[in-house]
PDB file of C-alpha atoms in Angstrom:
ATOM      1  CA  UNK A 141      85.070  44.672 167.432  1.00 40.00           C
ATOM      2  CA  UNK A 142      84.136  40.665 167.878  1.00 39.00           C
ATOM      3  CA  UNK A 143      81.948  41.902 170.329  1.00 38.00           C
ATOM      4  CA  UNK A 144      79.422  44.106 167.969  1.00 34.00           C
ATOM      5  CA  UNK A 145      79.672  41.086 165.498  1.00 32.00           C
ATOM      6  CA  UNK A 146      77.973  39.025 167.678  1.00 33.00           C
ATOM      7  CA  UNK A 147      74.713  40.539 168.042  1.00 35.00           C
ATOM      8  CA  UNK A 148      74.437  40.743 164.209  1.00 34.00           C
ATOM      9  CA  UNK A 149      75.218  36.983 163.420  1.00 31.00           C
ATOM     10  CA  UNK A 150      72.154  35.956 166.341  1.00 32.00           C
ATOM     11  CA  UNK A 151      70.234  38.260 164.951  1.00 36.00           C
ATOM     12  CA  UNK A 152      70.593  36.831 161.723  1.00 32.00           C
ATOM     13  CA  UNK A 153      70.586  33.302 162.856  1.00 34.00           C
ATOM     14  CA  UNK A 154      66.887  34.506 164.519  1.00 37.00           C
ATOM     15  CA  UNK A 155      65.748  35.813 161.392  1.00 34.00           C
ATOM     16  CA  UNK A 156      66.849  32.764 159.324  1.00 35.00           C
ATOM     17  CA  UNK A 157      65.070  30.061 161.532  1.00 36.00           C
ATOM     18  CA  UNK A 158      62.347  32.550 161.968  1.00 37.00           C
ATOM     19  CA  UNK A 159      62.034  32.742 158.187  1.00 36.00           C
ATOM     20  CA  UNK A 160      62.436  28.708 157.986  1.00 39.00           C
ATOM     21  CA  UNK A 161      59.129  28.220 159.957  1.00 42.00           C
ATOM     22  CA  UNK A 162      57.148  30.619 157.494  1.00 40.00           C
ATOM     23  CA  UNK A 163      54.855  28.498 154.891  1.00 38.00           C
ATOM     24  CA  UNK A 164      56.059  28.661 151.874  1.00 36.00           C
ATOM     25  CA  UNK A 165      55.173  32.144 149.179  1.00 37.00           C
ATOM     26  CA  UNK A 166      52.686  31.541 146.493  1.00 41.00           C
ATOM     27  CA  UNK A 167      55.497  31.064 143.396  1.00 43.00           C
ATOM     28  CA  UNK A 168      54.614  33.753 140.596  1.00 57.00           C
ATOM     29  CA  UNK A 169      56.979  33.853 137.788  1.00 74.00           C
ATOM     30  CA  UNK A 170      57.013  35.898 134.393  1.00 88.00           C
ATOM     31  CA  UNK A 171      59.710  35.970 131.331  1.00 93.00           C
ATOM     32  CA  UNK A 172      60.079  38.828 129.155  1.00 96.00           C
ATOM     33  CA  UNK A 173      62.244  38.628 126.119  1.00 96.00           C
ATOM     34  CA  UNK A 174      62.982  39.990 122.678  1.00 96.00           C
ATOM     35  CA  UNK A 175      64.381  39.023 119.347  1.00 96.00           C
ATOM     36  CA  UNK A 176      65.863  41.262 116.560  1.00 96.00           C
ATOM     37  CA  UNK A 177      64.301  41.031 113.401  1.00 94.00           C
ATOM     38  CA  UNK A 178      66.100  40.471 110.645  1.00 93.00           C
ATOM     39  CA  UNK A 179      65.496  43.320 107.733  1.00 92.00           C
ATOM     40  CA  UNK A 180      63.402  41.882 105.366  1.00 94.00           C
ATOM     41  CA  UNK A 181      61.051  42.925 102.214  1.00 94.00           C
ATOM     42  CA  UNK A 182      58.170  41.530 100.868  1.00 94.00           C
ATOM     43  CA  UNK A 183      55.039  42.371  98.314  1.00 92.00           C
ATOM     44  CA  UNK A 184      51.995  44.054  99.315  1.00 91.00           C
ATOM     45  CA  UNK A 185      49.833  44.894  96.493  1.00 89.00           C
ATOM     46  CA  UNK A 186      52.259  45.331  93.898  1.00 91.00           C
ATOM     47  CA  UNK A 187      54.278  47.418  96.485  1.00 92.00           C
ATOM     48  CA  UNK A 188      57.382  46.697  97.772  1.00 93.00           C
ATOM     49  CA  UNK A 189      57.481  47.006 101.582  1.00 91.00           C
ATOM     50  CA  UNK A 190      60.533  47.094 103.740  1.00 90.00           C
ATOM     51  CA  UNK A 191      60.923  46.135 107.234  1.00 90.00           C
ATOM     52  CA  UNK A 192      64.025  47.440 108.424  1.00 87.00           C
ATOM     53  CA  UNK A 193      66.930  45.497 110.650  1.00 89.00           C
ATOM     54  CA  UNK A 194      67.118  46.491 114.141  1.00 87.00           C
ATOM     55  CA  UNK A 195      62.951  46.209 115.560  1.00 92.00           C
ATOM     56  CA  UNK A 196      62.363  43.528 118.496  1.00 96.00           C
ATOM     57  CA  UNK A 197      59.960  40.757 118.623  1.00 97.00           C
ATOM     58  CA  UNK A 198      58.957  40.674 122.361  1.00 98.00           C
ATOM     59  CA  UNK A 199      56.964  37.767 123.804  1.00 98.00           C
ATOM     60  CA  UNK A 200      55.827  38.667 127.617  1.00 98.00           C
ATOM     61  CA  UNK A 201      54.707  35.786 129.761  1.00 97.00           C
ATOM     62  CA  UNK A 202      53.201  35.792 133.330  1.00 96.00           C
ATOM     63  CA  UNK A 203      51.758  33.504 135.504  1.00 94.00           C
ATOM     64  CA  UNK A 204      52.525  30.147 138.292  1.00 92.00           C
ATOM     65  CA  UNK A 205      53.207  26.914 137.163  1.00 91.00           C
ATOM     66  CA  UNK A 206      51.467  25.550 134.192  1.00 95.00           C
ATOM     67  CA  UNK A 207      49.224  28.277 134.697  1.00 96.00           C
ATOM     68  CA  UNK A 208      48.983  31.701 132.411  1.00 96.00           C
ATOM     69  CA  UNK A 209      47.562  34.365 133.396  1.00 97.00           C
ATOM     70  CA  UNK A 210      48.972  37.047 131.342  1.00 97.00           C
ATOM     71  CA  UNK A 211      50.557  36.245 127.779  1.00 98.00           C
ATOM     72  CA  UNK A 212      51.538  39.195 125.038  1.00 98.00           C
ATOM     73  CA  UNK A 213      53.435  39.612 122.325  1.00 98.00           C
ATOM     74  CA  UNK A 214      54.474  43.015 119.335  1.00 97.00           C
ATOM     75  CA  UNK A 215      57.277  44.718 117.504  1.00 96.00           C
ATOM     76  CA  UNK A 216      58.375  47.692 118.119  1.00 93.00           C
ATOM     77  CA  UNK A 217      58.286  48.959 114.374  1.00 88.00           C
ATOM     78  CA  UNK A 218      56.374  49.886 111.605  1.00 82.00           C
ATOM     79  CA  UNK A 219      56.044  48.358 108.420  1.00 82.00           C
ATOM     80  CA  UNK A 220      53.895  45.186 108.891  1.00 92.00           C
ATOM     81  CA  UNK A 221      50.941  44.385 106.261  1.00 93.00           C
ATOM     82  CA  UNK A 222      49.432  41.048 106.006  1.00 95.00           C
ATOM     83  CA  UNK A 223      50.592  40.087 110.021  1.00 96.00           C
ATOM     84  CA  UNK A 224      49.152  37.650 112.116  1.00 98.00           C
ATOM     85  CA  UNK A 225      50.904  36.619 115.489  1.00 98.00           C
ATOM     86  CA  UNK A 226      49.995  33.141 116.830  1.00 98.00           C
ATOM     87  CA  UNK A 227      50.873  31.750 119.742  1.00 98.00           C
ATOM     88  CA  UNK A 228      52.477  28.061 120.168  1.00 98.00           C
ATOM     89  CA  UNK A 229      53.337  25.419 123.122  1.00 98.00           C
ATOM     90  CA  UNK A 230      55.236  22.195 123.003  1.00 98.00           C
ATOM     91  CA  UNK A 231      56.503  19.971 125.558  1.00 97.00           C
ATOM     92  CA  UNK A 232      59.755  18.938 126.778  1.00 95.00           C
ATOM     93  CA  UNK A 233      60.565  17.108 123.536  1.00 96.00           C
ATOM     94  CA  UNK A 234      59.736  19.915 121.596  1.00 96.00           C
ATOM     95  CA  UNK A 235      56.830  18.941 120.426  1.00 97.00           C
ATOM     96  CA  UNK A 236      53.491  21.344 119.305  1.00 98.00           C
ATOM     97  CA  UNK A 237      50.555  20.304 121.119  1.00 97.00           C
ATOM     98  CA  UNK A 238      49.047  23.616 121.135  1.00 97.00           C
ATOM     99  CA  UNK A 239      48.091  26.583 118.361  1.00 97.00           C
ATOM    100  CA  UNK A 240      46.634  29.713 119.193  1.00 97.00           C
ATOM    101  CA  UNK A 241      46.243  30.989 115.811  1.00 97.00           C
ATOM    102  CA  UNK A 242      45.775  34.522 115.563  1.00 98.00           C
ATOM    103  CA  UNK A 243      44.030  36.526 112.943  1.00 97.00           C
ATOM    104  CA  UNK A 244      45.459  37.909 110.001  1.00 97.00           C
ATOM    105  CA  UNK A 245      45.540  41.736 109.669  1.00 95.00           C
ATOM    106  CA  UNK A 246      45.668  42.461 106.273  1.00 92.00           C
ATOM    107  CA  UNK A 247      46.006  46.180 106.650  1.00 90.00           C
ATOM    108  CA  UNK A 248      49.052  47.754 107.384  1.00 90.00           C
ATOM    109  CA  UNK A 249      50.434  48.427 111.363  1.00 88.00           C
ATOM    110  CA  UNK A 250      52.646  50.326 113.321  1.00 88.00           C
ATOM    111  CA  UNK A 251      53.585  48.240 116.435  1.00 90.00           C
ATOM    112  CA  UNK A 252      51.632  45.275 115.556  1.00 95.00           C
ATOM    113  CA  UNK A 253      50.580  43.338 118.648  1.00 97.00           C
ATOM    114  CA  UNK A 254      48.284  40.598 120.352  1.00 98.00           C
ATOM    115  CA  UNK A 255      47.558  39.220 123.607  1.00 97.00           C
ATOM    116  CA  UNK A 256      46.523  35.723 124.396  1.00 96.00           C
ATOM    117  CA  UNK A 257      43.548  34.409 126.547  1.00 95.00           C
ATOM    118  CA  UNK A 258      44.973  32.830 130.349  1.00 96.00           C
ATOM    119  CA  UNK A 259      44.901  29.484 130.528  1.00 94.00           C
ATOM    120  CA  UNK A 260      46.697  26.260 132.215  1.00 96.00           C
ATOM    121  CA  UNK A 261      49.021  24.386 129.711  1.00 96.00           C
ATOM    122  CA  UNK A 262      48.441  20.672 129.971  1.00 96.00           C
ATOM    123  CA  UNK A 263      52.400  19.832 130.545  1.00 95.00           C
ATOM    124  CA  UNK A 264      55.475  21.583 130.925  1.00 96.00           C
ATOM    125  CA  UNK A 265      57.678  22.693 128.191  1.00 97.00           C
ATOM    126  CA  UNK A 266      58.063  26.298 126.170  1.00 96.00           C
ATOM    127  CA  UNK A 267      55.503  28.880 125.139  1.00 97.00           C
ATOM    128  CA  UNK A 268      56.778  30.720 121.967  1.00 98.00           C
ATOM    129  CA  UNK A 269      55.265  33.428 119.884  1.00 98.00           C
ATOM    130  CA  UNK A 270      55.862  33.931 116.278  1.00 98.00           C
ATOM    131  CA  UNK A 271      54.899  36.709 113.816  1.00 97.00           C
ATOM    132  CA  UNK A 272      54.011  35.781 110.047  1.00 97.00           C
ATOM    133  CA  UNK A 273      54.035  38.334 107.504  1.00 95.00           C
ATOM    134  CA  UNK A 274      52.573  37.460 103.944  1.00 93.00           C
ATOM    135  CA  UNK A 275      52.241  33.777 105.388  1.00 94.00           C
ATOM    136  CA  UNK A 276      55.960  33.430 105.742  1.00 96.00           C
ATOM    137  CA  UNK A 277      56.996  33.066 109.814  1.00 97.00           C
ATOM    138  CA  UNK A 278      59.575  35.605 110.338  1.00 95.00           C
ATOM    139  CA  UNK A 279      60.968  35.806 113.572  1.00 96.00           C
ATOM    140  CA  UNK A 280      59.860  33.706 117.254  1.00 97.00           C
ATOM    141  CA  UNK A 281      60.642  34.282 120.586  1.00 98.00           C
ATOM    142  CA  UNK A 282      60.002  31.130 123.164  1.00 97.00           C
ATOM    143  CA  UNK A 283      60.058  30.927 127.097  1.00 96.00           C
ATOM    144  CA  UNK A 284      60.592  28.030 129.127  1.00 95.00           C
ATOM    145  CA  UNK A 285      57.941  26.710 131.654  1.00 94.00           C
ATOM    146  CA  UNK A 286      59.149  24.624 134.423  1.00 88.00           C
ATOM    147  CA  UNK A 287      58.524  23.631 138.051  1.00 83.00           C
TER     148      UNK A 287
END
C-alpha cells in the first residue's frame, strides 16, 4: 500500500510547483445578496397599497478590483408605485462619496428593477443599493469591495 501512495504525493508535489511557476489569474470577483423586506403600506393616490413581508431586495455586483463592470439590483414582488432604486458607495469609514440616483417610476411595477452603468470606484469600501418607495428608503443591501 505505501508503495501506490508514493506516486500520488510526487505527482502532486509536480503539480503544486508546476502550478507555483504559473503567473498569476486575472482576479474577477462578484457578490450577490438579498434582503427581506419588511411588509409595509403606504398611499398612492388616495389608495392604500400593501407590500407584503417575505419579497427580497437583491443587489448583484461583478467586476475586479475597484472596477465594475456589471452592477444590478430588483425585488422579487409586486406592489411598488412611486419606486426609484439608487445606487450608493462609501469608503472604508463609511462614508458616501458617490450617488447614482435613479429615476423615479411613478407608475406601478411588478419586479421593479435597475442596472447601473460600469465604472471604477475611486477607493475601496461598500457598494449598496437601496429602494425608495413614496420617498421613504425602505430596505438596502451593501457589498464589500476590497483588495
Amino acid at each position: 500500500m505505501g508503495k501506490l501512495l508514493a506516486p500520488r504525493i510526487i505527482a502532486t508535489l509536480a503539480t503544486t510547483v508546476g502550478l507555483a511557476v504559473l503567473p498569476p489569474a486575472q482576479a474577477h470577483a462578484g457578490a450577490i445578496g438579498s434582503t427581506p423586506v419588511t411588509g409595509f403600506d403606504y398611499q398612492v393616490g388616495g389608495v392604500t397599497m400593501k407590500v407584503p413581508t417575505g419579497c427580497m431586495f437583491t443587489h448583484i455586483v461583478r467586476g475586479e478590483g475597484k472596477k465594475i463592470t456589471y452592477q444590478n439590483a430588483g425585488v422579487d414582488c409586486a406592489g411598488f408605485c412611486n419606486w426609484r432604486i439608487d445606487f450608493t458607495y462609501a469608503d472604508t469609514d463609511n462614508k458616501t462619496y458617490r450617488t447614482s440616483r435613479g429615476r423615479t417610476h411613478t407608475e406601478c411595477e411588478i419586479h421593479p428593477m435597475r442596472d447601473n452603468a460600469p465604472q471604477t470606484l475611486p477607493r475601496y469600501g461598500k457598494a449598496c443599493a437601496h429602494i425608495n418607495v413614496n420617498g421613504v428608503r425602505r430596505v438596502s443591501q451593501c457589498h464589500h469591495i476590497t483588495k
